[in-house]
Coordinates of C-alpha atoms and ligand atoms in Angstrom, one line a residue:
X1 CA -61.7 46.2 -13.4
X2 CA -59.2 48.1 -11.5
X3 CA -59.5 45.5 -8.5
X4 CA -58.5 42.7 -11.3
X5 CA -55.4 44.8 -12.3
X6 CA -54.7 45.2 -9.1
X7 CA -54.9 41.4 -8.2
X8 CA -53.2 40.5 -10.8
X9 CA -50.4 42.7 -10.2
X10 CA -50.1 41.5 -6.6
X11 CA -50.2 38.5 -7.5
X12 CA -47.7 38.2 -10.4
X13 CA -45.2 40.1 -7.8
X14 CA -45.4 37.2 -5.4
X15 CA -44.9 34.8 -8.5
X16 CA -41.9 36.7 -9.6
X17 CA -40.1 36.6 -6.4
X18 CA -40.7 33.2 -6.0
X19 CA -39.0 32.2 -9.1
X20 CA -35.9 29.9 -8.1
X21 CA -34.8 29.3 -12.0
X22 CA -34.6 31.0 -14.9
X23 CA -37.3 28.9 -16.6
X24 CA -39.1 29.1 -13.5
X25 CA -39.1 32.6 -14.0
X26 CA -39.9 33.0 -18.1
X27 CA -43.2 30.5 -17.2
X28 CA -44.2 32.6 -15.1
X29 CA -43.4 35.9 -17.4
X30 CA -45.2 33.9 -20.0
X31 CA -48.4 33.2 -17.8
X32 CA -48.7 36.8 -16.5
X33 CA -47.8 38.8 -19.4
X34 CA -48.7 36.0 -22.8
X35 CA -51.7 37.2 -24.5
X36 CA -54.0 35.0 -22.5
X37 CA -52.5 36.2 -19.2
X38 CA -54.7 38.2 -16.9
X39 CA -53.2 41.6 -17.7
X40 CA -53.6 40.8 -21.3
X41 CA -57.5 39.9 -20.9
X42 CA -57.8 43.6 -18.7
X43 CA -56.7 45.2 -21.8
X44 CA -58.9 43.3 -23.6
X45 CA -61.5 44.6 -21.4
X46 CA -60.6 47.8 -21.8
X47 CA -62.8 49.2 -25.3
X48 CA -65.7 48.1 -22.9
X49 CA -65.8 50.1 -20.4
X50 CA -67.6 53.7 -20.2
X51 CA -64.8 56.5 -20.9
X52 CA -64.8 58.2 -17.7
X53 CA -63.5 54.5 -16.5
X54 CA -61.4 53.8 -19.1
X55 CA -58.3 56.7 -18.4
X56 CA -57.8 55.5 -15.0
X57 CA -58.4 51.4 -16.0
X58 CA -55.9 51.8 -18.5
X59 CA -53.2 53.9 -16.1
X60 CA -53.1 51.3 -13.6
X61 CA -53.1 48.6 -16.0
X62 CA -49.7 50.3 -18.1
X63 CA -48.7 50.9 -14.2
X64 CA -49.2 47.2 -13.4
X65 CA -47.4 46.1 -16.9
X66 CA -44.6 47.9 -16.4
X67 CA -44.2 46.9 -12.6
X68 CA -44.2 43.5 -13.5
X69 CA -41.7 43.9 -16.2
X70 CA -39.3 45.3 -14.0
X71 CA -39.6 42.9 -11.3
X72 CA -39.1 40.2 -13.2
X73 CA -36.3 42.1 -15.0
X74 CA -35.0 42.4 -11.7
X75 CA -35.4 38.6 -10.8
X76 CA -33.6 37.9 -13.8
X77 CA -30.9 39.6 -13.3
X78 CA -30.4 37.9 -9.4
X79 CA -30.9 34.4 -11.0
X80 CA -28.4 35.5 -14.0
X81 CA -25.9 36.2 -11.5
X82 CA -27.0 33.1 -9.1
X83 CA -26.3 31.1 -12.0
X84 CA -22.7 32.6 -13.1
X85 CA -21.5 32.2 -9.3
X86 CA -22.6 28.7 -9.0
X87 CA -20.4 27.9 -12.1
X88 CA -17.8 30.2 -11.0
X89 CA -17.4 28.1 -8.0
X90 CA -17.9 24.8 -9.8
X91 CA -14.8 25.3 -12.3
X92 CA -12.7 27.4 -9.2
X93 CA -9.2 26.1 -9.8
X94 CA -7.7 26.2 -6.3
X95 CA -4.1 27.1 -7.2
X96 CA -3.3 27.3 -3.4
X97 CA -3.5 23.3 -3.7
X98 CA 0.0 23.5 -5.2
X99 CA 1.7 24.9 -2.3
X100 CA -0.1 22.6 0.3
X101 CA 2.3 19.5 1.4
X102 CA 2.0 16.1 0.0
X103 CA -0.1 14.0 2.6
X104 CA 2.1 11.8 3.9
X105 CA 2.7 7.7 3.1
X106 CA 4.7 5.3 5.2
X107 CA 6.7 2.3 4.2
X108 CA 5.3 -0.9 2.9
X109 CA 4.3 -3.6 5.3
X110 CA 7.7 -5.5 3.9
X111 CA 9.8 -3.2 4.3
X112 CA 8.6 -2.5 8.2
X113 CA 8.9 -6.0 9.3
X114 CA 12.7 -5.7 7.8
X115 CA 13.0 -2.7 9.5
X116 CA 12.0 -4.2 12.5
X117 CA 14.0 -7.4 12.4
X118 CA 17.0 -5.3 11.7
X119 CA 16.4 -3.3 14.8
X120 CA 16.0 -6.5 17.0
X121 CA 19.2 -8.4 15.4
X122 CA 21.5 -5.0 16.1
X123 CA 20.1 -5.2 19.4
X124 CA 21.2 -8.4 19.8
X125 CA 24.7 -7.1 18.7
X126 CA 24.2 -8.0 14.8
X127 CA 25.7 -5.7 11.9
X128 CA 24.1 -6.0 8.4
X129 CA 25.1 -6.6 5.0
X130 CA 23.7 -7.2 1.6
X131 CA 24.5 -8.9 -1.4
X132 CA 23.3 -9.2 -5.1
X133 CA 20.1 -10.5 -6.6
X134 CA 21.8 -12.0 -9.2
X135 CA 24.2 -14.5 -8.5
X136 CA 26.4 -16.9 -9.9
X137 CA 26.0 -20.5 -9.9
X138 CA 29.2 -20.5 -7.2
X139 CA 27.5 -18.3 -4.9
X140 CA 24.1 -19.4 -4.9
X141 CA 24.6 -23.6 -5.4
X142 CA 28.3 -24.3 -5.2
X143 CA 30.0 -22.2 -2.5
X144 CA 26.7 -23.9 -0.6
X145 CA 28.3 -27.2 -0.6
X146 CA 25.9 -28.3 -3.5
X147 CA 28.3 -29.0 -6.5
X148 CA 26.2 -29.0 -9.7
X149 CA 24.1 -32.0 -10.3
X150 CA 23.9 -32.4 -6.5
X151 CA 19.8 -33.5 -6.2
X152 CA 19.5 -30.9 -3.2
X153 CA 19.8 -28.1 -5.5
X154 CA 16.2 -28.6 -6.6
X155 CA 15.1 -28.1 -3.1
X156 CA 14.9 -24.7 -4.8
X157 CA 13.0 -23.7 -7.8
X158 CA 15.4 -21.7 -9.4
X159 CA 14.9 -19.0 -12.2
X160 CA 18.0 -18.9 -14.4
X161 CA 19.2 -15.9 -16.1
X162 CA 20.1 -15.8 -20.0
X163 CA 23.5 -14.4 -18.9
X164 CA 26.4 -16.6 -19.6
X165 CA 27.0 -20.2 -19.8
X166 CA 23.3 -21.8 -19.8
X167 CA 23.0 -22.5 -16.4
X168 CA 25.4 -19.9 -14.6
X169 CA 23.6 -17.1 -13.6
X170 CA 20.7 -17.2 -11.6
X171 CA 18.2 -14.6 -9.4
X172 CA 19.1 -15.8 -6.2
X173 CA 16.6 -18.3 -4.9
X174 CA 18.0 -17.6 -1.1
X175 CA 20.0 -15.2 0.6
X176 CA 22.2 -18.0 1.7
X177 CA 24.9 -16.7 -0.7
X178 CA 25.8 -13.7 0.8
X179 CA 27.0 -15.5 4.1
X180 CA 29.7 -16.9 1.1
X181 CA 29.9 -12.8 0.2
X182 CA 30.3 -11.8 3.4
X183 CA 33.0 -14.6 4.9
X184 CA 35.0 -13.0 2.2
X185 CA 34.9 -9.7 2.8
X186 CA 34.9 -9.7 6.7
X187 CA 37.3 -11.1 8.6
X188 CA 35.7 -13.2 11.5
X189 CA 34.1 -12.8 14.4
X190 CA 30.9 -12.1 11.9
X191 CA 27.5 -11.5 13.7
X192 CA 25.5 -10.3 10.4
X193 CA 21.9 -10.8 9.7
X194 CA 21.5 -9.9 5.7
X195 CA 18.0 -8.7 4.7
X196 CA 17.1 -9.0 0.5
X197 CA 14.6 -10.3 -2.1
X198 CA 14.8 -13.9 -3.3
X199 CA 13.3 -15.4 -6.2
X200 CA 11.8 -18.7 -6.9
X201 CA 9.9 -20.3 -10.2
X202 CA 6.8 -20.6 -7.5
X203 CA 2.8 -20.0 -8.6
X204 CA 1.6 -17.2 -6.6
X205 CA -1.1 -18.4 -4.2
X206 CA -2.6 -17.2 -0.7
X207 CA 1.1 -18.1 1.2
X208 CA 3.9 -18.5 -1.6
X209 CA 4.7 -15.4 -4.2
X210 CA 7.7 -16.2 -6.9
X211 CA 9.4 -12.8 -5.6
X212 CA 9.5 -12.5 -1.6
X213 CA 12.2 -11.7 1.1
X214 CA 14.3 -13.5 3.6
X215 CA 16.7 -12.3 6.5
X216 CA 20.0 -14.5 6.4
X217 CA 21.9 -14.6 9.6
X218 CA 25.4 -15.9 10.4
X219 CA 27.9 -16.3 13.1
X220 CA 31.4 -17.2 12.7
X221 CA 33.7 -17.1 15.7
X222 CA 35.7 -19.0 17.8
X223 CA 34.2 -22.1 19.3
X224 CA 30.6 -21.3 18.4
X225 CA 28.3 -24.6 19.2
X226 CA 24.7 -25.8 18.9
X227 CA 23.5 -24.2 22.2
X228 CA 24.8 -20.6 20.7
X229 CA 22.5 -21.1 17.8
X230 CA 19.3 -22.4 20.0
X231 CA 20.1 -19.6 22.2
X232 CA 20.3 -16.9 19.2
X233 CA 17.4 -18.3 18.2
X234 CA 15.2 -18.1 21.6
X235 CA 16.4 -14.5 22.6
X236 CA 15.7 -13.5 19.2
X237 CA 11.9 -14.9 19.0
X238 CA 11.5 -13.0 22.4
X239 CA 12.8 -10.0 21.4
X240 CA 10.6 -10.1 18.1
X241 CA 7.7 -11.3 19.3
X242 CA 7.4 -10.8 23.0
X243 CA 8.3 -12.5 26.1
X244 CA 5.2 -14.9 25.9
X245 CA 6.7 -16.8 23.0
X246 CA 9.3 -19.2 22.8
X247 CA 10.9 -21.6 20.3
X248 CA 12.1 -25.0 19.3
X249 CA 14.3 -26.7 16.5
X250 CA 13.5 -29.4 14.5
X251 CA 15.7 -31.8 13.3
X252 CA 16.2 -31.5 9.1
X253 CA 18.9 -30.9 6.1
X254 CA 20.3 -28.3 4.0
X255 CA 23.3 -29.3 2.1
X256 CA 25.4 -25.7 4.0
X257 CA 24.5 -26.3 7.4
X258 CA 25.8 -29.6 9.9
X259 CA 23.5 -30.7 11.8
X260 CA 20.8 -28.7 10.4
X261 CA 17.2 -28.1 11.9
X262 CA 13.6 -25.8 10.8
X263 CA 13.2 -23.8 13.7
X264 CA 9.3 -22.8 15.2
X265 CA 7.9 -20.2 17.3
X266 CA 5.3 -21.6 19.4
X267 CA 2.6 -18.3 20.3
X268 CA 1.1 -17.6 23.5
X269 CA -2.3 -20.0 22.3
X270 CA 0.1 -22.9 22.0
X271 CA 0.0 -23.0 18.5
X272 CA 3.4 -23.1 16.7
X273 CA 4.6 -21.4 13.4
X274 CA 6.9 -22.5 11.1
X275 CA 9.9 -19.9 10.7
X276 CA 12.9 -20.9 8.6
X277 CA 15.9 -23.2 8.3
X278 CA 19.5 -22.7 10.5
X279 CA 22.3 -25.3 11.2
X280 CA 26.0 -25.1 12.4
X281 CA 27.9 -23.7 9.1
X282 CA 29.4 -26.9 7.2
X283 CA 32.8 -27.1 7.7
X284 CA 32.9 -26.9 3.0
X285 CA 31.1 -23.4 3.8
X286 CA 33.6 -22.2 5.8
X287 CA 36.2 -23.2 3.3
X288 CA 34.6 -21.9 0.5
X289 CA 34.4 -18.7 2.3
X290 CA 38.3 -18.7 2.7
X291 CA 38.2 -19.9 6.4
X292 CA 39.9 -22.4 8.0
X293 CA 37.1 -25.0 9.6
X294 CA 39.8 -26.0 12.2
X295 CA 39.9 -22.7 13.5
X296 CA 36.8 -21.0 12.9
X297 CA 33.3 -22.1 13.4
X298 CA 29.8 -20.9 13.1
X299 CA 26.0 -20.9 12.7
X300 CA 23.4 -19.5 10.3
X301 CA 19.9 -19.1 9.8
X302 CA 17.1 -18.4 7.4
X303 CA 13.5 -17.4 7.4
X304 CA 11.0 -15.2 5.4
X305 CA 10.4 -11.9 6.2
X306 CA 6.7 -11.6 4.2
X307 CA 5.0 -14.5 6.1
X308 CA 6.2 -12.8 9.4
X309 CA 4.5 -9.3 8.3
X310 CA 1.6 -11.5 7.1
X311 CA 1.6 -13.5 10.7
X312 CA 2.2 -10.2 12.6
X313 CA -0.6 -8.2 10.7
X314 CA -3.4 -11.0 10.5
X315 CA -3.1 -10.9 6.3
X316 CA -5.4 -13.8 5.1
X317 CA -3.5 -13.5 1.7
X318 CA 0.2 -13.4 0.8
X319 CA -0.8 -11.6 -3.0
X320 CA -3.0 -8.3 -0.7
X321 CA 0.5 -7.3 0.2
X322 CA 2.0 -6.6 -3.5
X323 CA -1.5 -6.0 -5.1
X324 CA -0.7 -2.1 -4.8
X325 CA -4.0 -1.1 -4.1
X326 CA -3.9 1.8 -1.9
X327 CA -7.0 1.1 0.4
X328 CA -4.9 -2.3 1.6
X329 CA -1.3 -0.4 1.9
X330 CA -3.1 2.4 4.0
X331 CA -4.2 0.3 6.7
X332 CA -0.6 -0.4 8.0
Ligands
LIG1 N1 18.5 -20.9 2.7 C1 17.6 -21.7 3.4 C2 16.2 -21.6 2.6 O1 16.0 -20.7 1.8 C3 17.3 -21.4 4.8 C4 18.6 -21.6 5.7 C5 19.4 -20.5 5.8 C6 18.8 -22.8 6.2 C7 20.6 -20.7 6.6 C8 19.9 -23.0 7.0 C9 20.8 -21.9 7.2 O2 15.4 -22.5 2.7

């Protein structure tokens, strides 16, 4: 009898300790001390046995009760405690969080490649300007040797502002007017390259986006010709892009430039990429900038600043780059 208490003791110490939960812990409580437990069944036992027995049975059994109690009292109180740190640490509000420095972002792909081109073009001895995103009809059609009804104005697909006569106020579907902006403002020589955001009534798609950005460039000085533009052009691309690429012009029209051509970059592969428009300044240009085309003349030039970040950057889709996700912005 005393051997069972005293198994039964031992053994409901080791369960106790090894209690990792609280209802790990009352199970076993329940087990050892429940009325079909084994202490429970000693005491049972206890009317049975001959008297002389019974005093010390029933010592070691109120000995063993009571050590078990307070073990798992004990255990209770670690778990209790186990329990109240773990949530402790769960809800901890770090407060020093507050005082820690933003991380860091950078600028978006866009805005780097303008960056970039602006670097090149002032060290090719280029200033900048800008000029509005909403023009009038003057600036952006007129001024641009297309008087209105003139068939190359739909070379652009122009969003038109309700500001005005119907008709007169449009988000500029170039950056073509500021050369107009800046001929009037600056007296010549002008070396300017003018960086902005155009507009066009196009369906986004993997290389076209309604809203997207140019870089405008235009010389004005005395006895500028073709091979000034050509060579603009060439020690620009190598510049930009790196010794191992050159360019070429293309014959083509725009209604403000005389001759006009769409200038290419041809890549190291042999494979050539279609850059933007440029032409000798029309001689109506001038004039409408307030210069005289007897004594003044020029070139200008035109291309797309998104499809050079998308070119530089291997971006399979125009829309990635104004999606806003994070995950895409991050890489660059
Ligand atoms: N403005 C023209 C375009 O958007 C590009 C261009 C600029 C062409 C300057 C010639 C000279 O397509």
């Amino acid at each position: 009898m005393i051997d069972d208490v005293a198994h039964a003791r031992t053994d409901g110490l080791t369960a106790i300790a090894a209690a990792r939960t609280m209802d790990e812990l009352r199970a076993v409580e329940a087990d050892l001390l429940g009325k079909r437990g084994p202490l429970a069944r000693a005491k049972a036992g206890l009317g049975s046995l001959p008297a002389e027995q019974r005093r010390d049975a029933g010592r070691a059994l109120n000995e063993a009760m009571a050590a078990v109690q307070a073990a798992a009292d004990e255990r209770r109180a670690v778990l209790v405690a186990e329990v109240r740190r773990a949530q402790l640490a769960s809800e901890r509000l770090d407060l020093t969080e507050a005082h820690r420095k933003p991380s860091r972002g950078h600028a978006h792909l866009v805005t780097q490649a303008t960056e970039r081109l602006e670097d090149t073009f002032i060290g090719l001895g280029f200033q900048i300007a800008e000029g509005p995103e909403v023009e009038t009809d003057w600036y952006a059609f007129g001024a641009l040797n297309m008087p209105s009804s003139h068939p190359a104005r739909s070379m652009w697909d122009t969003l038109f502002v309700d500001h005005g006569p119907p008709g007169s106020t449009v988000l500029r579907p170039h950056t073509s007017p500021v050369q107009i902006r800046v001929m009037e403002t600056t007296p010549p020589p002008i070396y300017v390259v003018m960086p902005g955001r155009v507009f066009r009534r196009d369906t986004a798609d993997a290389t076209h986006m309604p809203v997207f950005h140019q870089i405008e460039g235009l010389v004005v000085d005395r006895g500028i010709t073709f091979p000034d533009l050509a060579g603009t052009i060439e020690a620009f691309t190598k510049a930009f892009f790196g010794a191992e690429f050159t360019s070429r012009l293309r014959p083509s029209y725009f209604p403000f430039t005389e001759p006009s051509a769409e200038f290419d970059i041809r890549r190291p592969d042999g494979t050539w990429l279609e850059l933007g428009g440029c032409g000798m300044v029309h001689p109506n240009v001038l004039t409408a900038g307030g210069l005289d085309p007897e004594e003044w003349s020029g070139f200008a030039f035109g291309f797309g600043i998104d499809r050079m970040a998308k070119e530089r950057h291997g971006v399979a889709d125009l829309r990635e780059m104004f999606s806003n996700d994070i995950r895409f912005i991050e890489q660059f």
